PDB file of C-alpha atoms and ligand atoms in Angstrom:
ATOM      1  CA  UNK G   1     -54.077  77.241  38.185  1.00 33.00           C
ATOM      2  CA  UNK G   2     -50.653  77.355  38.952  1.00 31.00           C
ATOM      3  CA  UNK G   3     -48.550  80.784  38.978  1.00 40.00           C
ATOM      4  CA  UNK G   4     -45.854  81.579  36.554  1.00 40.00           C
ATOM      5  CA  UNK G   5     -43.046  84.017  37.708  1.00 41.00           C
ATOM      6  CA  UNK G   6     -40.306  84.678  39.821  1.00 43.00           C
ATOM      7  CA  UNK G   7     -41.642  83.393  43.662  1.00 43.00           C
ATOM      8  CA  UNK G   8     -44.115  80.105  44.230  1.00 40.00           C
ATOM      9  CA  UNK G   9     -47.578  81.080  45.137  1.00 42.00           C
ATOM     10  CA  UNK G  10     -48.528  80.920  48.752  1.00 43.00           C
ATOM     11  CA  UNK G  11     -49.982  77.876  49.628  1.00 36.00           C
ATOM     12  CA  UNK G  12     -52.796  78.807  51.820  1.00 36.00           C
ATOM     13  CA  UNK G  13     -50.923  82.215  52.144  1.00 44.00           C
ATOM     14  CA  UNK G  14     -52.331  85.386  53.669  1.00 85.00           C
ATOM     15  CA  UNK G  15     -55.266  85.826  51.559  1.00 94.00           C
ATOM     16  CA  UNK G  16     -57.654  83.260  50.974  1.00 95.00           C
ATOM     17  CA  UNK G  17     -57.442  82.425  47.286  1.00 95.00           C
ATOM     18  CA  UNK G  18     -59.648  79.254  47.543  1.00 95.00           C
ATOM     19  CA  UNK G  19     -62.130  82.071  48.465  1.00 96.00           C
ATOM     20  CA  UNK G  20     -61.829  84.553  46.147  1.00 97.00           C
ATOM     21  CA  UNK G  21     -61.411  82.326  43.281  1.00 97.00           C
ATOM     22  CA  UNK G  22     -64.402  81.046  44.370  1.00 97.00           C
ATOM     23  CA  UNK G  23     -66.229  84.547  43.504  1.00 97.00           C
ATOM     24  CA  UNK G  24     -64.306  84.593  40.853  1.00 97.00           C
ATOM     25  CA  UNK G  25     -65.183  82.000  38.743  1.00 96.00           C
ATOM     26  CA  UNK G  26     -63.434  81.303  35.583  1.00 95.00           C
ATOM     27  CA  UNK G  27     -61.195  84.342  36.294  1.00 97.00           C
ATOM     28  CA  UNK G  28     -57.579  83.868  35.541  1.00 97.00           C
ATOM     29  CA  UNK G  29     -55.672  84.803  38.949  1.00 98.00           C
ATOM     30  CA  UNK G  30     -51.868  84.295  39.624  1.00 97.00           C
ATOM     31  CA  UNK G  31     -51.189  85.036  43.037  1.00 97.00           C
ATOM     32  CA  UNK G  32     -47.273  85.462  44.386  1.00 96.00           C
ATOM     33  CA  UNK G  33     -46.155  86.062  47.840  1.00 94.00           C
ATOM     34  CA  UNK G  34     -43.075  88.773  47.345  1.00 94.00           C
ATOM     35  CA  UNK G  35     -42.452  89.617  43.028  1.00 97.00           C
ATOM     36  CA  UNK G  36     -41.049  93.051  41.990  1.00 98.00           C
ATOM     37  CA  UNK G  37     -43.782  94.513  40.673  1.00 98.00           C
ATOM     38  CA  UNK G  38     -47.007  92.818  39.441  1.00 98.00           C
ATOM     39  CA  UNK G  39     -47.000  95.338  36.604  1.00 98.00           C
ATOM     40  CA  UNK G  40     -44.122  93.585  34.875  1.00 98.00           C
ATOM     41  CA  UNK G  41     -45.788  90.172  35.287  1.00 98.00           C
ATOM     42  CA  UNK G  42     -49.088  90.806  34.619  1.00 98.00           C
ATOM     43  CA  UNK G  43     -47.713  92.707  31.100  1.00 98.00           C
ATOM     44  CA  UNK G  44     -45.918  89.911  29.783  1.00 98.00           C
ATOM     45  CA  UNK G  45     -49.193  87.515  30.505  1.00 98.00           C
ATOM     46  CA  UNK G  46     -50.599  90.454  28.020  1.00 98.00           C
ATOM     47  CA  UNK G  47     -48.184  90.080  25.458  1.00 97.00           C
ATOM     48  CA  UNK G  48     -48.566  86.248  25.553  1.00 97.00           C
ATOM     49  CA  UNK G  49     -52.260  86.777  24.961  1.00 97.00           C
ATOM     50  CA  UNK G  50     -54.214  86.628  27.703  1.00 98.00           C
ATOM     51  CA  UNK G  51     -57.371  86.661  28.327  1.00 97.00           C
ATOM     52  CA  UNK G  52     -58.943  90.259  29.369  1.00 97.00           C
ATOM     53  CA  UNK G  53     -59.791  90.242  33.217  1.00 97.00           C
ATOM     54  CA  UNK G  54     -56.574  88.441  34.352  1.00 98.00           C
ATOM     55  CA  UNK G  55     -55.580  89.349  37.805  1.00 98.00           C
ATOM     56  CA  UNK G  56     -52.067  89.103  39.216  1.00 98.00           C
ATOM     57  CA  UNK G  57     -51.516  90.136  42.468  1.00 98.00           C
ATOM     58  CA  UNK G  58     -49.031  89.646  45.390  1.00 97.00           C
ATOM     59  CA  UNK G  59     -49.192  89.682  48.746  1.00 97.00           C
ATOM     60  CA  UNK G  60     -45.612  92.178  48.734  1.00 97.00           C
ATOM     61  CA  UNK G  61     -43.738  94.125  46.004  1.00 97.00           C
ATOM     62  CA  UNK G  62     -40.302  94.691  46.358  1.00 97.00           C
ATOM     63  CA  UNK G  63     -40.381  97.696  43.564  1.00 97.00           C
ATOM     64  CA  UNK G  64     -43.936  98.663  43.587  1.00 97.00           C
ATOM     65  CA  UNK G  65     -43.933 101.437  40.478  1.00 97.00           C
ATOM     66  CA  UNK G  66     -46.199 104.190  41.394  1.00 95.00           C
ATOM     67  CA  UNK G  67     -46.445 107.357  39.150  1.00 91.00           C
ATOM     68  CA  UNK G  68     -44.399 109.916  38.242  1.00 85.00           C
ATOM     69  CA  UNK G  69     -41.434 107.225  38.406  1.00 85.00           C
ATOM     70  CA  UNK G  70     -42.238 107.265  42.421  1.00 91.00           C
ATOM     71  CA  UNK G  71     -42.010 103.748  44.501  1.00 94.00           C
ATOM     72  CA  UNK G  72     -45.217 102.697  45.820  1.00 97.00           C
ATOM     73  CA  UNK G  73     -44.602 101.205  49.435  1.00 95.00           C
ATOM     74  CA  UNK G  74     -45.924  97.381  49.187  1.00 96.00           C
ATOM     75  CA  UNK G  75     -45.652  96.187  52.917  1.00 95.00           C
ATOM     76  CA  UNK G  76     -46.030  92.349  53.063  1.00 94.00           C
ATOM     77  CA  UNK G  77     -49.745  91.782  53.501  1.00 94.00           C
ATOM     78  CA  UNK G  78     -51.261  94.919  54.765  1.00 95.00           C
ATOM     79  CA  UNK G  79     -52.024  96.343  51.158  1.00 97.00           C
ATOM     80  CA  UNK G  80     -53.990  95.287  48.099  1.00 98.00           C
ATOM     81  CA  UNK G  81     -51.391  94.904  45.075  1.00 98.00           C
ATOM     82  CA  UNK G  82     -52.617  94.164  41.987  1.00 98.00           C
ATOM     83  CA  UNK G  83     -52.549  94.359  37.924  1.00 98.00           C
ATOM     84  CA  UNK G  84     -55.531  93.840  35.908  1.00 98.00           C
ATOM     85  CA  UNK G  85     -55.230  93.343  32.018  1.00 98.00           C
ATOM     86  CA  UNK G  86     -58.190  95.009  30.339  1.00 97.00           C
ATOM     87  CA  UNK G  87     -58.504  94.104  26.921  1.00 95.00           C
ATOM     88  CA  UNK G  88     -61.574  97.230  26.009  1.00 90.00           C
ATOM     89  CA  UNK G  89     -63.721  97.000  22.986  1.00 84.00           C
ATOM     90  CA  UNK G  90     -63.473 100.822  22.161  1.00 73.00           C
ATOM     91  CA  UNK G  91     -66.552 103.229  22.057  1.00 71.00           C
ATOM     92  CA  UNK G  92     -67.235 105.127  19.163  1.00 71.00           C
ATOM     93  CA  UNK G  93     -66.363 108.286  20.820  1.00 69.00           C
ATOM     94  CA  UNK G  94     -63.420 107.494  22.251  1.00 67.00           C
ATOM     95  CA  UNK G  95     -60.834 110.166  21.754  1.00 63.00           C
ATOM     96  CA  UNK G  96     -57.780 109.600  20.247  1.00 57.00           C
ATOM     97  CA  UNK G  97     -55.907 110.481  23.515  1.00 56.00           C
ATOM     98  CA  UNK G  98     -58.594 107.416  25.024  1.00 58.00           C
ATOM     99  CA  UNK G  99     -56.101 106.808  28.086  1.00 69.00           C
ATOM    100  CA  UNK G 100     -57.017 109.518  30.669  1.00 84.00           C
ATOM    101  CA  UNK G 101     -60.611 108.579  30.779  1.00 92.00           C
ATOM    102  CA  UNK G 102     -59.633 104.547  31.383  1.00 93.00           C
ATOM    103  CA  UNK G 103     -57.716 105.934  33.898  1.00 94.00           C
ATOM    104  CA  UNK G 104     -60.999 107.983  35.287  1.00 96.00           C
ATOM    105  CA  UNK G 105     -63.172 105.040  35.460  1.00 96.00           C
ATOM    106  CA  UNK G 106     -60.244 102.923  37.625  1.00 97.00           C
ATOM    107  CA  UNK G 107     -60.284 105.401  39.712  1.00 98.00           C
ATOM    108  CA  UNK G 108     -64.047 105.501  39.833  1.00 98.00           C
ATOM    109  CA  UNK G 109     -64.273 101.760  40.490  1.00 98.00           C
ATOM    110  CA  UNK G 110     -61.471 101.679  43.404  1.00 98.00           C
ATOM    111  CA  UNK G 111     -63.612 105.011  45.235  1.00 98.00           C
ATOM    112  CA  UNK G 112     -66.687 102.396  44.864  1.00 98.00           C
ATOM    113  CA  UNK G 113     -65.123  99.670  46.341  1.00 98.00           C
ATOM    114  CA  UNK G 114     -63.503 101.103  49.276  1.00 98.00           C
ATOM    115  CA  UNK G 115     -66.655 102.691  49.267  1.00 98.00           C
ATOM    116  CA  UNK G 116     -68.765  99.710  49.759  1.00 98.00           C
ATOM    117  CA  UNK G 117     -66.547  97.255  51.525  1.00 98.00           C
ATOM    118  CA  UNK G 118     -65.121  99.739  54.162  1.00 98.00           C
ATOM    119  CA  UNK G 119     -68.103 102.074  54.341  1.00 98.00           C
ATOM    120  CA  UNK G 120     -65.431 105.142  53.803  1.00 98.00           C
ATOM    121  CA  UNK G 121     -66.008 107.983  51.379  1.00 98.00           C
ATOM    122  CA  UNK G 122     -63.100 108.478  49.381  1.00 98.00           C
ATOM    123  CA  UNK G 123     -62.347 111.218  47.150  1.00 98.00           C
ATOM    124  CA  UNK G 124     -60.719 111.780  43.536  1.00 98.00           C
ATOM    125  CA  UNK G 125     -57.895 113.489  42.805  1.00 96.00           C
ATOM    126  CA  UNK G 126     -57.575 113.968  38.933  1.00 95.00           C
ATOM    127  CA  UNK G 127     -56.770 111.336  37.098  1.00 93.00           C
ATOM    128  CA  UNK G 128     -56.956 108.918  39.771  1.00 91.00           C
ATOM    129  CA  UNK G 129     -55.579 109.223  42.977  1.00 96.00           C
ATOM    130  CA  UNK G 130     -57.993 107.801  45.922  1.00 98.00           C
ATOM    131  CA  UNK G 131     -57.935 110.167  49.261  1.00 98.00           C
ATOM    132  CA  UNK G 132     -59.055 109.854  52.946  1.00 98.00           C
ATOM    133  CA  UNK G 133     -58.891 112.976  54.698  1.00 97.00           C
ATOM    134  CA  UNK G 134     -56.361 114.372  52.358  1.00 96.00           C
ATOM    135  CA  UNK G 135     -54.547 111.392  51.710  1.00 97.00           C
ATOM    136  CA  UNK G 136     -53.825 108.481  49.390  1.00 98.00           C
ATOM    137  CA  UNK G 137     -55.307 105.355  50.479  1.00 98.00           C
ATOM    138  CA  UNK G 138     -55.147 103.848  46.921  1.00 98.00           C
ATOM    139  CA  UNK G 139     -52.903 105.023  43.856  1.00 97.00           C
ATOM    140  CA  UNK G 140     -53.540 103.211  40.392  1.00 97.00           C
ATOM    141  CA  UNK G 141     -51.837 103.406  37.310  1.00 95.00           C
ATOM    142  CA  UNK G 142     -52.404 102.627  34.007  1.00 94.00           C
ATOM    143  CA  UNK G 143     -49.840 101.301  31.111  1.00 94.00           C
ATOM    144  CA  UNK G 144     -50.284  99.949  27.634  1.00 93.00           C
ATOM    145  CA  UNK G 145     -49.667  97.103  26.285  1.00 94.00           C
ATOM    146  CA  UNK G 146     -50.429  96.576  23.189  1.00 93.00           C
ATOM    147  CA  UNK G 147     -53.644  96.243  22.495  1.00 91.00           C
ATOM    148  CA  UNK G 148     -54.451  95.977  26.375  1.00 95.00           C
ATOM    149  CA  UNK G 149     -54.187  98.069  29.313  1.00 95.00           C
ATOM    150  CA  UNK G 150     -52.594  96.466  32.347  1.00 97.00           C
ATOM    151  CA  UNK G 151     -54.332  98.618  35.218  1.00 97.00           C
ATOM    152  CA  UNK G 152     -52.496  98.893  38.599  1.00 98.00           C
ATOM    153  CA  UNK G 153     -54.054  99.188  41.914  1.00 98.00           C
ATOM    154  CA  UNK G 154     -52.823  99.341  45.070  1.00 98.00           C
ATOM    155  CA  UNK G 155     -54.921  99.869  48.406  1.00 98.00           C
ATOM    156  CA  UNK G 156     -53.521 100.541  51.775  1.00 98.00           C
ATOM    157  CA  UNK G 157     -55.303  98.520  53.690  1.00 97.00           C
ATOM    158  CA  UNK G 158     -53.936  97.582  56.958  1.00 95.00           C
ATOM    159  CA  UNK G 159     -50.793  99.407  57.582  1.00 96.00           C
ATOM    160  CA  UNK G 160     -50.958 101.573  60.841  1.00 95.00           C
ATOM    161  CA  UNK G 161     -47.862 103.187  59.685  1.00 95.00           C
ATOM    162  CA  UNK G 162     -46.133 104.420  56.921  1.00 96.00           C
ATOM    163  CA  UNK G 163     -42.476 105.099  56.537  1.00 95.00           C
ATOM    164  CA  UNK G 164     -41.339 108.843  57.445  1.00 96.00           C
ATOM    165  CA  UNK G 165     -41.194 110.165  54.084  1.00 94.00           C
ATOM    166  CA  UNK G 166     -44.428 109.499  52.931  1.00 95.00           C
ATOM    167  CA  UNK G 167     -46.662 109.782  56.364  1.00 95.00           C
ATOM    168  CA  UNK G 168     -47.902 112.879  55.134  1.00 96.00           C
ATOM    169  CA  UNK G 169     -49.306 111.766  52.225  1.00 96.00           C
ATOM    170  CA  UNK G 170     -50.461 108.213  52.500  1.00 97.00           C
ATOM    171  CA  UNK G 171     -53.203 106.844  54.701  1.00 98.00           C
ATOM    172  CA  UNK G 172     -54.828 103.255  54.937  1.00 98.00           C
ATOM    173  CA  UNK G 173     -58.420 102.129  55.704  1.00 98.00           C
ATOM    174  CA  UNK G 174     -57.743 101.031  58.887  1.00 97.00           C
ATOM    175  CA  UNK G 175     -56.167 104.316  59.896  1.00 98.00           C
ATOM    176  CA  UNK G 176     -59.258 106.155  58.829  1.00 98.00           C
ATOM    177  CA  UNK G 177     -61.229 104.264  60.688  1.00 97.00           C
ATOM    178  CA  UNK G 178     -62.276 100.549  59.029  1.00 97.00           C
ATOM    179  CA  UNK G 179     -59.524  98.164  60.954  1.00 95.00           C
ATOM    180  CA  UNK G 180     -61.719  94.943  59.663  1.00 94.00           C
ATOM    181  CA  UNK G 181     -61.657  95.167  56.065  1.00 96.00           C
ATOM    182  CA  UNK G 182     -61.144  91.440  54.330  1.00 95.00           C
ATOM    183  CA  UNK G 183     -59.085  92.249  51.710  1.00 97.00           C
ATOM    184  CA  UNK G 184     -60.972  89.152  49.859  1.00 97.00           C
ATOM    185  CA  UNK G 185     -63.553  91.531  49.891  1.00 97.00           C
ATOM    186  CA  UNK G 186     -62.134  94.260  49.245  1.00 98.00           C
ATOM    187  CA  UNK G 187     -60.731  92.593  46.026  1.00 98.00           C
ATOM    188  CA  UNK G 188     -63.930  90.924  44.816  1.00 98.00           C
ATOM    189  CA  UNK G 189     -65.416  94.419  45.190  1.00 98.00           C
ATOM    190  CA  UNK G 190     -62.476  96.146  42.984  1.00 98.00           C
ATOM    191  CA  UNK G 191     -62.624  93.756  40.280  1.00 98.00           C
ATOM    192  CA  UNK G 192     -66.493  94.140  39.856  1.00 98.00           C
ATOM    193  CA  UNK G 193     -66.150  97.560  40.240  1.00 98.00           C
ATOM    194  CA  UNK G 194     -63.901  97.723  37.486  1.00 98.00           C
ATOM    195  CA  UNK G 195     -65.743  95.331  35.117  1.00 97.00           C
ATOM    196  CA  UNK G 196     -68.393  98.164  35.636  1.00 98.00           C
ATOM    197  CA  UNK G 197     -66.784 100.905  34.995  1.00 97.00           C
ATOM    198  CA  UNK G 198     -65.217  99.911  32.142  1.00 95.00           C
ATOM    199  CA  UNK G 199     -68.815  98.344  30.813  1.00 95.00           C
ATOM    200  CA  UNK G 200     -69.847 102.341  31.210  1.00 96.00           C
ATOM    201  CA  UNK G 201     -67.017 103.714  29.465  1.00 93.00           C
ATOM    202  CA  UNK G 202     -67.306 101.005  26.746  1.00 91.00           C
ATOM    203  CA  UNK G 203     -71.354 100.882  26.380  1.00 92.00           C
ATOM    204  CA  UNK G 204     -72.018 104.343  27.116  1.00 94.00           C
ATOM    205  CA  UNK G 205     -68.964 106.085  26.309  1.00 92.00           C
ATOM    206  CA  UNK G 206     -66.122 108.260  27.839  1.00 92.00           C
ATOM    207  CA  UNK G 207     -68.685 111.516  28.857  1.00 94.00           C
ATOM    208  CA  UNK G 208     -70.634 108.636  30.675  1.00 96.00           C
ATOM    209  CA  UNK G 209     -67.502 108.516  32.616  1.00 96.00           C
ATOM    210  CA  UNK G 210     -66.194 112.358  32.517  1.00 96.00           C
ATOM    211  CA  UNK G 211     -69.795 112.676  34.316  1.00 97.00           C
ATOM    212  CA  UNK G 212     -69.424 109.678  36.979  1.00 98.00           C
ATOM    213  CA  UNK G 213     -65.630 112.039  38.272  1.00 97.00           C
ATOM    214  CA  UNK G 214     -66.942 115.347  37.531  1.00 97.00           C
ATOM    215  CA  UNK G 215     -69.982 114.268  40.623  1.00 97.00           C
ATOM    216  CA  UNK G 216     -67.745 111.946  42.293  1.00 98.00           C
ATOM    217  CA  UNK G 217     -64.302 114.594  42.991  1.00 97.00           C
ATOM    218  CA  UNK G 218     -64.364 117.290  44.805  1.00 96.00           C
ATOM    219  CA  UNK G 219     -60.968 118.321  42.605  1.00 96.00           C
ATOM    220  CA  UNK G 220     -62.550 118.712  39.287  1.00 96.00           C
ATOM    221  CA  UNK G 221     -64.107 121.802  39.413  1.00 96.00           C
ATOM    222  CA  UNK G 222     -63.527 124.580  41.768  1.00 96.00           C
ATOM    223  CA  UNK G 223     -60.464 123.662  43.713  1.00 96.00           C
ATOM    224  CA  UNK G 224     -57.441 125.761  43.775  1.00 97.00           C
ATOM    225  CA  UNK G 225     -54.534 123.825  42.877  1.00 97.00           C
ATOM    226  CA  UNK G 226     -50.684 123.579  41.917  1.00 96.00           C
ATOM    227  CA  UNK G 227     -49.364 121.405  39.079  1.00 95.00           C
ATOM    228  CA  UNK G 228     -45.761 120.632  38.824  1.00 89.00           C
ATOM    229  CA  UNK G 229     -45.071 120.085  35.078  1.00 85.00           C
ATOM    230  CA  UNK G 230     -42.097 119.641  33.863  1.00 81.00           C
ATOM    231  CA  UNK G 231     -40.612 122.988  33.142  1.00 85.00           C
ATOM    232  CA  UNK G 232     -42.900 125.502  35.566  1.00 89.00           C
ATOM    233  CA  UNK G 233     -45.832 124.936  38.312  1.00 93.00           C
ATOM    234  CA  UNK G 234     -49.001 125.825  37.240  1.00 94.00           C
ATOM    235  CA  UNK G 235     -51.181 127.254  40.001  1.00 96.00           C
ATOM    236  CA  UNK G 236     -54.869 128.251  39.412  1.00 97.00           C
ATOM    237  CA  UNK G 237     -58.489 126.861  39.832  1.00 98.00           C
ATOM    238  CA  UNK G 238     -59.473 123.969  38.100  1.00 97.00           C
ATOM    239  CA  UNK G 239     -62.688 124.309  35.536  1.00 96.00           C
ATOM    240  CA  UNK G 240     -63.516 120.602  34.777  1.00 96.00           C
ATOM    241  CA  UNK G 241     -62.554 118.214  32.424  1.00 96.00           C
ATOM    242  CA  UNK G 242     -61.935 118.393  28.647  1.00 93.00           C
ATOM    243  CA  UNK G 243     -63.030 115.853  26.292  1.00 89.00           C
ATOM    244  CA  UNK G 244     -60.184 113.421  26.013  1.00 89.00           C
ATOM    245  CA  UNK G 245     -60.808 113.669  29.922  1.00 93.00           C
ATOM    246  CA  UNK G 246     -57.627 116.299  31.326  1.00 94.00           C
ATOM    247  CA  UNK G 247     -58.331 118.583  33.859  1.00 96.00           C
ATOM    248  CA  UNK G 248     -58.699 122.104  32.774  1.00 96.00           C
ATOM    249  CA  UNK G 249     -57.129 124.738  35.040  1.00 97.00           C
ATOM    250  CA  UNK G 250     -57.935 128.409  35.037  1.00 97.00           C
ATOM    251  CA  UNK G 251     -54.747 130.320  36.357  1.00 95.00           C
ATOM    252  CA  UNK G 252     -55.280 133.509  38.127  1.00 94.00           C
ATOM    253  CA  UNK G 253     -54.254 135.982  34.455  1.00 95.00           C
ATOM    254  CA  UNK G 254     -57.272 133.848  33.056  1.00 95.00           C
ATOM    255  CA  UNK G 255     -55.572 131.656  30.790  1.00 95.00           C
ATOM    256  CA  UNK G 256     -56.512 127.903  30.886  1.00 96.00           C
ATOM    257  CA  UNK G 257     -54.486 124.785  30.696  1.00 94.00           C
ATOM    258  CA  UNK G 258     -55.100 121.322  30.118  1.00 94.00           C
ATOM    259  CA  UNK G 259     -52.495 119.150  32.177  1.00 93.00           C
ATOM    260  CA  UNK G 260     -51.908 115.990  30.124  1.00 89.00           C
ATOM    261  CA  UNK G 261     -49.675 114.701  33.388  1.00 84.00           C
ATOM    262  CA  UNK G 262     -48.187 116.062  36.454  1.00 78.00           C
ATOM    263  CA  UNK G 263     -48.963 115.864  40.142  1.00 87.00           C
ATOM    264  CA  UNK G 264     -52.030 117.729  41.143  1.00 93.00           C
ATOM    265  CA  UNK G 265     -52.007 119.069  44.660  1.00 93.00           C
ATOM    266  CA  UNK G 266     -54.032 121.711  46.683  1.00 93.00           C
ATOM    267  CA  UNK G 267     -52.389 125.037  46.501  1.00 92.00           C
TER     268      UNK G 267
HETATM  269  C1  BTN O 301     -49.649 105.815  42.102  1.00 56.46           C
HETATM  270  O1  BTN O 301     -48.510 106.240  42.179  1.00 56.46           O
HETATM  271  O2  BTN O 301     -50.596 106.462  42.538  1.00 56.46           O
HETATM  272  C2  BTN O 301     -49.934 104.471  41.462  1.00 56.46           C
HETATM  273  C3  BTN O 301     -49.600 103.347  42.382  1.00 56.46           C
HETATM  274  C4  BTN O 301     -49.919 102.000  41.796  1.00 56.46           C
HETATM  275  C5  BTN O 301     -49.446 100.884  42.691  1.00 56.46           C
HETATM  276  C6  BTN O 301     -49.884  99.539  42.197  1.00 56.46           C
HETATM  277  S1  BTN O 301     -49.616  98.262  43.383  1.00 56.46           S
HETATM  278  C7  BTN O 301     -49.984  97.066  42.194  1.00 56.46           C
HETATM  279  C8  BTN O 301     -49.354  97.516  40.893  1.00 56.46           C
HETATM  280  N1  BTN O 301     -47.984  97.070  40.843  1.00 56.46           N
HETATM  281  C9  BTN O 301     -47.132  98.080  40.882  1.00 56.46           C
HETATM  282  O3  BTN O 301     -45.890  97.961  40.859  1.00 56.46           O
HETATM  283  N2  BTN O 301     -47.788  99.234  40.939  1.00 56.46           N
HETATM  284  C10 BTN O 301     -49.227  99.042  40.934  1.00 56.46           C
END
């Protein structure tokens, strides 16, 4: 399979794609050694149809998106970057705001992963950001496309540091303690993870997967937090997740709020 886009796939380039394509079977991958983002790419293979499951992924961004309109750093072969399209049959019960809860389950599969591969116990921090000791190790995002969602996912995998802004905040496997993760693996183990996940949240349903967070985050329930939205902060304790899958959070005159988006941090 030969790569479309704007740089020539690595021949024989830092991860082994013989290998993982190899797991992979039948699996659509494009693999690029430096793009932009592989959001952009991977959502224009979307709009030109296809199939669900592809995989594009690079071995560096040069303007990794993260949320919240942030940059996520993309160092040249240290992290895991990658877009998945997801084309989802929807459940019955899906709510019309379906989104948050796709972005649950991502989340879900990337703590599993990690989890398995690098023997780590991540947590979740509503809707989806993966921490080690307080930090992100792995940030994912989630964008529409028309009838598909292109899932983003990037791991920290290798970097032993991080550039001074953001060394409070982000963390990588190998920091934390798991210096020999394959990120062959690693990727194999994401993509099943998230063929899982979204298996649940299609077969079962979205409280199938409002159940899997509420057990697997320690932020869901119980955690006093701060929420910057767009015109105030809201600080308070959160009280679990509604059923379109937003975290609820009790502020300290009683009054509850659902955050539809916004940065959830410990107060
Ligand atoms: C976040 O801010 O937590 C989300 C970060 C998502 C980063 C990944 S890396 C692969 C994909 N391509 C991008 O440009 N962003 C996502």
């Amino acid at each position: 399979m030969l790569s479309k886009g704007p740089s020539k796939e690595l021949s024989g380039g830092l991860i082994d794609l013989a290998d993982v394509r190899g797991r992979l079977p039948g699996r659509h991958i494009d693999w690029f050694g430096s793009v932009n983002s592989t959001m952009t790419i991977a959502a224009q293979l979307a709009r030109d149809g296809c199939p669900g499951g592809t995989i594009v992924g690079a071995e560096g961004q040069l303007a990794g998106v993260g949320r919240h309109g942030h940059v996520w750093h993309s160092e040249v072969g240290a992290g895991l970057y990658m877009s998945i399209v997801l084309r989802l049959p929807p459940h019955p019960a899906t709510p019309a705001r379906g989104m948050p809860v796709a972005m649950l389950a991502l989340g879900l599969a990337v703590q599993e992963a990690i989890g398995e591969i690098a023997k780590l116990a991540p947590d979740l921090r509503w809707p989806n950001d993966v921490l080690l000791n307080g930090k992100k190790c792995a940030g994912i995002l989630a964008q529409i496309e028309g009838d598909a969602i292109i899932a983003g996912i990037g791991i920290n995998v290798k970097q032993s540091i991080f550039p001074a802004a953001i060394s409070d905040l982000a963390t990588s496997l190998r920091i934390e303690g798991a210096p020999h993760v394959r990120r062959e693996d690693l990727l194999i183990a994401v993509v099943e993870a998230v063929d899982r996940c979204c298996r649940i949240l299609t077969e079962r349903g979205p409280h199938a997967i409002r159940e899997m967070f509420t057990r697997s985050s320690t932020y869901t329930c119980g955690r006093r937090v701060r929420v910057e939205q767009k015109d105030r902060v809201i600080e308070g304790v959160t009280c679990g997740l509604d059923e379109s899958g937003f975290l609820i959070v009790r502020e300290d005159n009683g009054k509850e709020t659902t955050i539809l988006a916004g940065g959830v941090r410990p107060a």
